[in-house]
Coordinates of C-alpha atoms and ligand atoms in Angstrom, one line a residue:
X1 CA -22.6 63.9 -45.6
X2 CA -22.8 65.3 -42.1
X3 CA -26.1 65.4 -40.3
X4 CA -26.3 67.7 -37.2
X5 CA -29.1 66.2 -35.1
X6 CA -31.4 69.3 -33.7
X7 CA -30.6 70.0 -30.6
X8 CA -34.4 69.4 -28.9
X9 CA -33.6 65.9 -30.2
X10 CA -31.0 65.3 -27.8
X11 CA -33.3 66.3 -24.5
X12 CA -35.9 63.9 -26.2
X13 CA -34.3 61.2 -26.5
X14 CA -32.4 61.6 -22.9
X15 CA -35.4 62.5 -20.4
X16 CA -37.5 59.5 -19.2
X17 CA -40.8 59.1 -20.5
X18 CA -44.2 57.0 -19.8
X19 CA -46.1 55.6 -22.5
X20 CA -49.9 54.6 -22.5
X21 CA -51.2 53.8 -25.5
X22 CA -49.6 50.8 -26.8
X23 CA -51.5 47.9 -28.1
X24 CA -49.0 44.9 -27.3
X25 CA -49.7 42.9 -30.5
X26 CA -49.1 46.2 -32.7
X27 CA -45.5 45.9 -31.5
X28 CA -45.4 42.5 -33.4
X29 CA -42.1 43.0 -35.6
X30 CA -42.7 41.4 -39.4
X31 CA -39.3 39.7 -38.5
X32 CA -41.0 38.6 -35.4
X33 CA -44.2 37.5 -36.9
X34 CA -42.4 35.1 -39.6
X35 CA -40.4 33.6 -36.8
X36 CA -43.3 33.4 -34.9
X37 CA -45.2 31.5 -37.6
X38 CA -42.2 29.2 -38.5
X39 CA -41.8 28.1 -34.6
X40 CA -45.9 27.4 -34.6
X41 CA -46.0 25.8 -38.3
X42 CA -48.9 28.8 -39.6
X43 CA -48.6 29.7 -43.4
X44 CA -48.7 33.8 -43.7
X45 CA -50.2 35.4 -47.3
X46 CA -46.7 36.9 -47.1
X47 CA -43.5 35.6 -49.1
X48 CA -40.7 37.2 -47.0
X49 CA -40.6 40.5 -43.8
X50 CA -40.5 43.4 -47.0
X51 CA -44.2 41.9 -48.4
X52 CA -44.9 42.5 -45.1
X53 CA -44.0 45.6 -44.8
X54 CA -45.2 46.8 -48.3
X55 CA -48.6 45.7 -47.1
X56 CA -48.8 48.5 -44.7
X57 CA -49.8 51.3 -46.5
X58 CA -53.9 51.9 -45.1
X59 CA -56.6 54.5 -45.9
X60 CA -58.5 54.1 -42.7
X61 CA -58.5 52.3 -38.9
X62 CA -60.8 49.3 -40.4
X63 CA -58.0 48.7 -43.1
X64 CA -55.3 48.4 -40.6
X65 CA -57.3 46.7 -38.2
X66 CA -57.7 43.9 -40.7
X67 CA -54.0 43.3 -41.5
X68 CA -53.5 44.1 -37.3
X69 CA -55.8 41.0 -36.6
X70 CA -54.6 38.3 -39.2
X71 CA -51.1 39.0 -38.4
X72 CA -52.0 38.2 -34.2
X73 CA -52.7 34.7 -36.2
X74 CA -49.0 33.7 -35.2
X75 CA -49.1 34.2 -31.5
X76 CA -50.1 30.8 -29.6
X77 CA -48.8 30.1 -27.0
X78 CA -47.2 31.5 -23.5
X79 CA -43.9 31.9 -24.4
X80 CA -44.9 33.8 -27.9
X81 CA -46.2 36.1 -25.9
X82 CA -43.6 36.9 -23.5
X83 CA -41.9 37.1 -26.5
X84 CA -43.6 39.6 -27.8
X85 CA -43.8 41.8 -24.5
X86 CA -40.1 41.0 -23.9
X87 CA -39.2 42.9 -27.6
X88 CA -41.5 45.6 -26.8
X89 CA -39.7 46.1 -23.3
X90 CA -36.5 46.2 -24.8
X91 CA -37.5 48.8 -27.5
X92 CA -38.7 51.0 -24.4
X93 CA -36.0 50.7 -22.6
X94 CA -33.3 52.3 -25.2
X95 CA -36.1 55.1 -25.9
X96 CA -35.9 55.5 -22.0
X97 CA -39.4 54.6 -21.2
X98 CA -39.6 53.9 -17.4
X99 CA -42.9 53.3 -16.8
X100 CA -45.6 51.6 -19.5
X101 CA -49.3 51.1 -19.6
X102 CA -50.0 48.4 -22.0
X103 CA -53.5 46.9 -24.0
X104 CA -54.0 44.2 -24.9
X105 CA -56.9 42.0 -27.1
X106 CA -58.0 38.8 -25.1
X107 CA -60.9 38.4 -27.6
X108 CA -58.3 38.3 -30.6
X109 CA -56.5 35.1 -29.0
X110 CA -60.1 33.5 -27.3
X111 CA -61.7 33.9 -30.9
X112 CA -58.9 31.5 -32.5
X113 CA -59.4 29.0 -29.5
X114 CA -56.2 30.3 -27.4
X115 CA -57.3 29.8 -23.9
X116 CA -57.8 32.9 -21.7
X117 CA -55.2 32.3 -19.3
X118 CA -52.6 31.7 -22.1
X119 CA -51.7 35.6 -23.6
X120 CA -52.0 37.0 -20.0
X121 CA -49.6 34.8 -18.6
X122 CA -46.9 35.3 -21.2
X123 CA -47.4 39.4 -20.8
X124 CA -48.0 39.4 -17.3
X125 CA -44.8 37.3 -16.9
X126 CA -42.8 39.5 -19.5
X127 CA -43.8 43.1 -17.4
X128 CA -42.5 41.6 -14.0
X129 CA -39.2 40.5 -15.9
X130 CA -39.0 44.3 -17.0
X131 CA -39.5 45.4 -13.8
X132 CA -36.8 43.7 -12.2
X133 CA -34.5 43.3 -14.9
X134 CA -35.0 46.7 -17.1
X135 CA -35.9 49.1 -14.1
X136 CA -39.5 49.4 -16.2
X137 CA -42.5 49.6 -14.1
X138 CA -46.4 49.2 -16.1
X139 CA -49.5 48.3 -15.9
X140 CA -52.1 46.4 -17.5
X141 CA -55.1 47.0 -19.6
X142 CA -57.3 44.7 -20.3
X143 CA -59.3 45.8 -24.0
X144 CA -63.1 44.7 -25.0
X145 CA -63.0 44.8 -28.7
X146 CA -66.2 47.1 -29.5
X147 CA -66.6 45.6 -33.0
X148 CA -68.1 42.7 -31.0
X149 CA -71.3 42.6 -28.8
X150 CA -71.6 43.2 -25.1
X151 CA -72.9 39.8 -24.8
X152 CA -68.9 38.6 -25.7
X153 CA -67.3 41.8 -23.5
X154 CA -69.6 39.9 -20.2
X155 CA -68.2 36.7 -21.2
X156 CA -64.6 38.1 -21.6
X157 CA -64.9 40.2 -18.1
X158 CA -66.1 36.4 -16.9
X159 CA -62.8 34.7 -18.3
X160 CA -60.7 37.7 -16.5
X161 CA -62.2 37.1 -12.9
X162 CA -60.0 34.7 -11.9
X163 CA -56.9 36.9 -13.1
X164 CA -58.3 40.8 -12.0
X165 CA -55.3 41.1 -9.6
X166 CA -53.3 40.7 -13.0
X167 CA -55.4 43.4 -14.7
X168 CA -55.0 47.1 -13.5
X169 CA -57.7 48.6 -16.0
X170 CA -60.1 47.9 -19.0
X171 CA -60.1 49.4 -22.2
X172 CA -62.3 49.9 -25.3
X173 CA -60.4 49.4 -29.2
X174 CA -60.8 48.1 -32.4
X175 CA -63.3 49.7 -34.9
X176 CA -65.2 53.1 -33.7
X177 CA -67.5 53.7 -36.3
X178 CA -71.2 52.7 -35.5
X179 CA -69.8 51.2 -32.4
X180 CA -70.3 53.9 -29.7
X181 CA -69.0 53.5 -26.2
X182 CA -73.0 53.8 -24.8
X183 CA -73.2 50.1 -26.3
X184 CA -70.7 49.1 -23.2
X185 CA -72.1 51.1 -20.5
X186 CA -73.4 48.0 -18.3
X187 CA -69.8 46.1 -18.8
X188 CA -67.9 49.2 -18.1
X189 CA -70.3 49.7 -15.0
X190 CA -69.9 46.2 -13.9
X191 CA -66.3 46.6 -14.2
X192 CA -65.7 49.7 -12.1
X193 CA -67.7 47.7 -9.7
X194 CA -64.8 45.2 -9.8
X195 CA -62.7 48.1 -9.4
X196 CA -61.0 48.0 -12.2
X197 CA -59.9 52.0 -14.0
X198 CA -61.7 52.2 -17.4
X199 CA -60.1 54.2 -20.5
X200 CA -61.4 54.1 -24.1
X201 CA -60.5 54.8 -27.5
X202 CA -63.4 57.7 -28.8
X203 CA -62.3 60.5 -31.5
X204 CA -60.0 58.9 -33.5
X205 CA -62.2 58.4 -36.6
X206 CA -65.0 58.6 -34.8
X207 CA -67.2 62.1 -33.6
X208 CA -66.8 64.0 -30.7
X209 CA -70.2 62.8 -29.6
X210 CA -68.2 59.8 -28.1
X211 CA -65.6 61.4 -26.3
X212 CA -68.1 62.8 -24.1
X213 CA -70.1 59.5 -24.3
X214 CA -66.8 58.0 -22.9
X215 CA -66.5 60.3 -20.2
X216 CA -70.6 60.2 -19.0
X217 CA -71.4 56.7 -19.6
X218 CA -68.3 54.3 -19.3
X219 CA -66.6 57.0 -16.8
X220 CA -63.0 56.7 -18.7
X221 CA -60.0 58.2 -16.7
X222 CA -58.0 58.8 -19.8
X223 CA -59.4 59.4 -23.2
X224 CA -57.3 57.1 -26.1
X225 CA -56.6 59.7 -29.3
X226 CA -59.6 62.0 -28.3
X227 CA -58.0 64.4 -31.5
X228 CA -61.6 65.1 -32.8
X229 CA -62.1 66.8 -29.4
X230 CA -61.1 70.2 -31.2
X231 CA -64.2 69.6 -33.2
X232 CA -66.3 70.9 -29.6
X233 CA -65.2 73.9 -28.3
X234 CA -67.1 73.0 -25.1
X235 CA -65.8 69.5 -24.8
X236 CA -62.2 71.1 -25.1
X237 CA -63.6 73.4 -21.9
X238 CA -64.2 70.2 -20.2
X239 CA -61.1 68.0 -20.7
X240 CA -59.4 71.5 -20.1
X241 CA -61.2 71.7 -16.4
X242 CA -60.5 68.3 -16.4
X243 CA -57.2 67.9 -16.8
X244 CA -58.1 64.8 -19.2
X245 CA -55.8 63.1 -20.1
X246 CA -55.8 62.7 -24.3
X247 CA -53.2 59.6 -25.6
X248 CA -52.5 61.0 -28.8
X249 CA -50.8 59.0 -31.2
X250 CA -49.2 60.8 -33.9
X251 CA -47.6 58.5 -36.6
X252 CA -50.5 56.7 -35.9
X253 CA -52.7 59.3 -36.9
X254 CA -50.6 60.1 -39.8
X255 CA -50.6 56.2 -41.1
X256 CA -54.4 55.8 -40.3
X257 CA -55.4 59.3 -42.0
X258 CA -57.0 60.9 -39.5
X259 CA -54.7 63.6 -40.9
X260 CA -53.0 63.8 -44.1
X261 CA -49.9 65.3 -42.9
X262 CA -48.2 65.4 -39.8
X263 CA -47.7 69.1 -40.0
X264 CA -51.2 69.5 -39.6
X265 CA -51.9 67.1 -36.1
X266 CA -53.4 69.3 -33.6
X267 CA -50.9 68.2 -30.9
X268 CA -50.0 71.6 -30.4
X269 CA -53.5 73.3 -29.9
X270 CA -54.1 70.4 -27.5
X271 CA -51.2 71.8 -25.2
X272 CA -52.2 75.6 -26.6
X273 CA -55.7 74.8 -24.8
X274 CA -54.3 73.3 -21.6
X275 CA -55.2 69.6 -22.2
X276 CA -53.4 66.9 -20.5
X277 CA -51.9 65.5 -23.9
X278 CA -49.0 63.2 -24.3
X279 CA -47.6 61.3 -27.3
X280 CA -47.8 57.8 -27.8
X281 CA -46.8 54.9 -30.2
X282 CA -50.3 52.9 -30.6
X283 CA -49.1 50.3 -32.9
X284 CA -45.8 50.9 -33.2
X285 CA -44.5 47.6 -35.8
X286 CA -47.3 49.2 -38.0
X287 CA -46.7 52.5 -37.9
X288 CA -43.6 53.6 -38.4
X289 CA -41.9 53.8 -35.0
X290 CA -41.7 53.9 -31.2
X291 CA -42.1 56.3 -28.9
X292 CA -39.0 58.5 -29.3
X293 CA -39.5 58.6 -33.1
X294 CA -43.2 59.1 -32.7
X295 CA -41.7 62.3 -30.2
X296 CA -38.6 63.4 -33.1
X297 CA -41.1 63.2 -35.8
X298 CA -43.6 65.5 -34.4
X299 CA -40.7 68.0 -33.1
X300 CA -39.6 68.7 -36.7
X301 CA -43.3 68.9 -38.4
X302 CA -44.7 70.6 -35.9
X303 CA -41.2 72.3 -34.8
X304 CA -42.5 71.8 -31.1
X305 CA -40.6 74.5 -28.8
X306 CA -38.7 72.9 -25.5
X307 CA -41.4 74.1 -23.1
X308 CA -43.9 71.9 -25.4
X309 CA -41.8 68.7 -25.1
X310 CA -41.2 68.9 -21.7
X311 CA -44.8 69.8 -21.0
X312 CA -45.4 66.3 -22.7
X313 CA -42.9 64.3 -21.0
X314 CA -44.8 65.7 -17.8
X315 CA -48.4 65.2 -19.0
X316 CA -47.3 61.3 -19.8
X317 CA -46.4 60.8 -15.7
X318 CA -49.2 63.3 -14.5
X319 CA -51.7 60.9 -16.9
X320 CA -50.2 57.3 -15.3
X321 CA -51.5 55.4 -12.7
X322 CA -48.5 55.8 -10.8
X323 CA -48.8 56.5 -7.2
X324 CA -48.7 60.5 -6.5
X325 CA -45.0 60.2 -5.0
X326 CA -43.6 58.0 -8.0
X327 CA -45.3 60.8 -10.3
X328 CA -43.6 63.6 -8.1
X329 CA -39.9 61.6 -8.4
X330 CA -40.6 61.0 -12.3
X331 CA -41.3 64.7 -13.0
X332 CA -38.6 66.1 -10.6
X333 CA -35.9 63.5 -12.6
X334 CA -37.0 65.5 -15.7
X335 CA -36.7 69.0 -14.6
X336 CA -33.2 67.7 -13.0
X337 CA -32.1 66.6 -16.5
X338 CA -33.4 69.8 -18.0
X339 CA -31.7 72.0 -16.3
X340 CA -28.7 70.0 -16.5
X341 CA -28.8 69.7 -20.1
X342 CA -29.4 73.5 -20.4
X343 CA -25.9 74.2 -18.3
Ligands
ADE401 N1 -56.4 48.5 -31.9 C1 -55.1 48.6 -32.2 N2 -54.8 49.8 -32.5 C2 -56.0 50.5 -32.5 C3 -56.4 51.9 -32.8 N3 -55.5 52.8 -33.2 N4 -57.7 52.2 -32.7 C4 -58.6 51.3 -32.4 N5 -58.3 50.0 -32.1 C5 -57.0 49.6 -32.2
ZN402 ZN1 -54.9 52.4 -29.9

């Protein structure tokens, strides 16, 4: 059988891309996690990588976020998570990622008596191997898990002093219903003092209410899914004015049921209404796939024009916390290979 690739997926999978909205331990591999737990001697409710697998089939964020959390049960020391970061690196690399903003859970490891130090300098050490070795610049972002109180995100932010010049942002995941972003106001406040850039998650499952509660109160530069936003005709006015960034996450989406079909994600009306939306992976071992496939997928259910796709590509640098010239060479390297593709 011969299958003739579209010809939009060529130009995605050749122009260079950022990502920013990838969870580091949601790039844990099954084939990873069972190595992982052989090397640190911790029995998994799994038999073999396709039990694994089979068990990823979930009707909301909280289901997911359940399996998400027991399988970070393997990850213990540095070197697991260089590991980890080191895998996720190389995955970016062949979907030509050059530049990544990555999350990750300190409360996840802290909780099972990892020490605070530990996770960071296994990621922290991985990223600065990318750099030099894959070409891949990043930052990080530190997430408060908003499931717990703001008691725990102080005592977190507390842990992270030490390390801030290690920690380029904080971040807000884990389960949004009945756990709006007003609940981390003071933290987020106390953090921006520290000068750290704030994002959030708000409108994945959750109402529109907290996008803009993420915006007023924890003062969040990018908004993480934000999909519900089409739910508020004024709030689309806003991060339209904006230029909000949104960090959609189709397959994502699609696996979690915020929509029962790809072919309905509102990707498209984001860009229709001049939002600053790019696509992202989330958790990527969980979902289905990486960046690129997360980009082919939504091509050919949404049959995404070329102007769309490039106006992504652009919206991921434009959304970064690269420096303005970095942003300017990133976007200029895009239009080059656009036109050169087209000739
Ligand atoms: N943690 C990891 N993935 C997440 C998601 N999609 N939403 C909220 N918290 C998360
Ligand atoms: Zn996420």
């Amino acid at each position: 059988m011969i299958v003739t690739q579209h010809p939009l997926d060529l130009l995605i999978t050749r122009l260079p891309k950022a990502e920013l909205h990838l969870h580091i331990e949601g790039s844990l591999e099954p084939e990873m996690m069972f190595d992982l737990a052989k090397r640190n001697g911790v029995a998994l409710p799994y038999a073999d990588v396709d039990a694994v697998r089979a068990a990823y089939q979930f009707d909301s964020l909280q289901s997911f976020l359940d399996l998400y959390y027991a399988g970070a049960s393997v990850l213990i020391t540095e070197q697991d998570f260089y590991d980890l970061t080191w895998a996720y690196l190389l995955r970016a690399k062949a979907d030509n990622i050059v530049h990544t903003e990555i999350f990750y859970d300190p409360q996840t490891h802290t909780a099972r008596g990892i020490e605070f130090a530990v996770p960071l300098a296994g990621i922290h050490r991985a990223l600065a191997d990318g750099h030099q070795q894959l070409g891949i610049s990043s930052k990080l972002i530190m997430c408060f898990l908003r499931h717990l109180s703001e008691v725990d995100g102080f005592a977190t932010l507390e842990q992270a002093m030490p390390y801030l010049a290690q920690i380029d942002g904080v971040g807000l995941d884990s389960s949004e219903f009945g756990h709006p972003p007003s609940k981390f106001e003071r933290l987020f406040a106390r953090c921006a003092e520290l000068g750290l850039l704030a994002v959030a998650h708000a409108g994945e499952e959750g109402p529109a209410s907290y996008i803009w509660e993420a915006l007023d109160l924890l003062k969040s530069k990018r908004i993480d899914h934000g999909v519900r936003c089409t739910e508020d005709a004024e709030l689309v006015k806003r991060l339209a004015a904006e230029r909000m960034p949104l960090t959609v996450c189709p397959l994502s989406n699609l696996k979690l049921c915020v929509v029962k079909d790809l072919a309905d994600h509102n990707l498209r009306e984001l860009l229709a209404a001049g939002l600053c939306a790019m696509v992202n992976s989330d958790d990527p071992a969980y979902f289905g796939g990486y960046l690129n496939t997360n980009l082919l997928a939504c091509r050919a259910a949404l049959d995404l024009t070329q102007a769309e796709i490039v106006q992504l590509i652009l919206n991921s640098f434009e959304a970064s916390w690269l420096s303005s010239a970095q942003k300017m060479y990133w976007q200029a390297e895009v239009g080059q290979i656009v036109s050169e593709l087209r000739s």
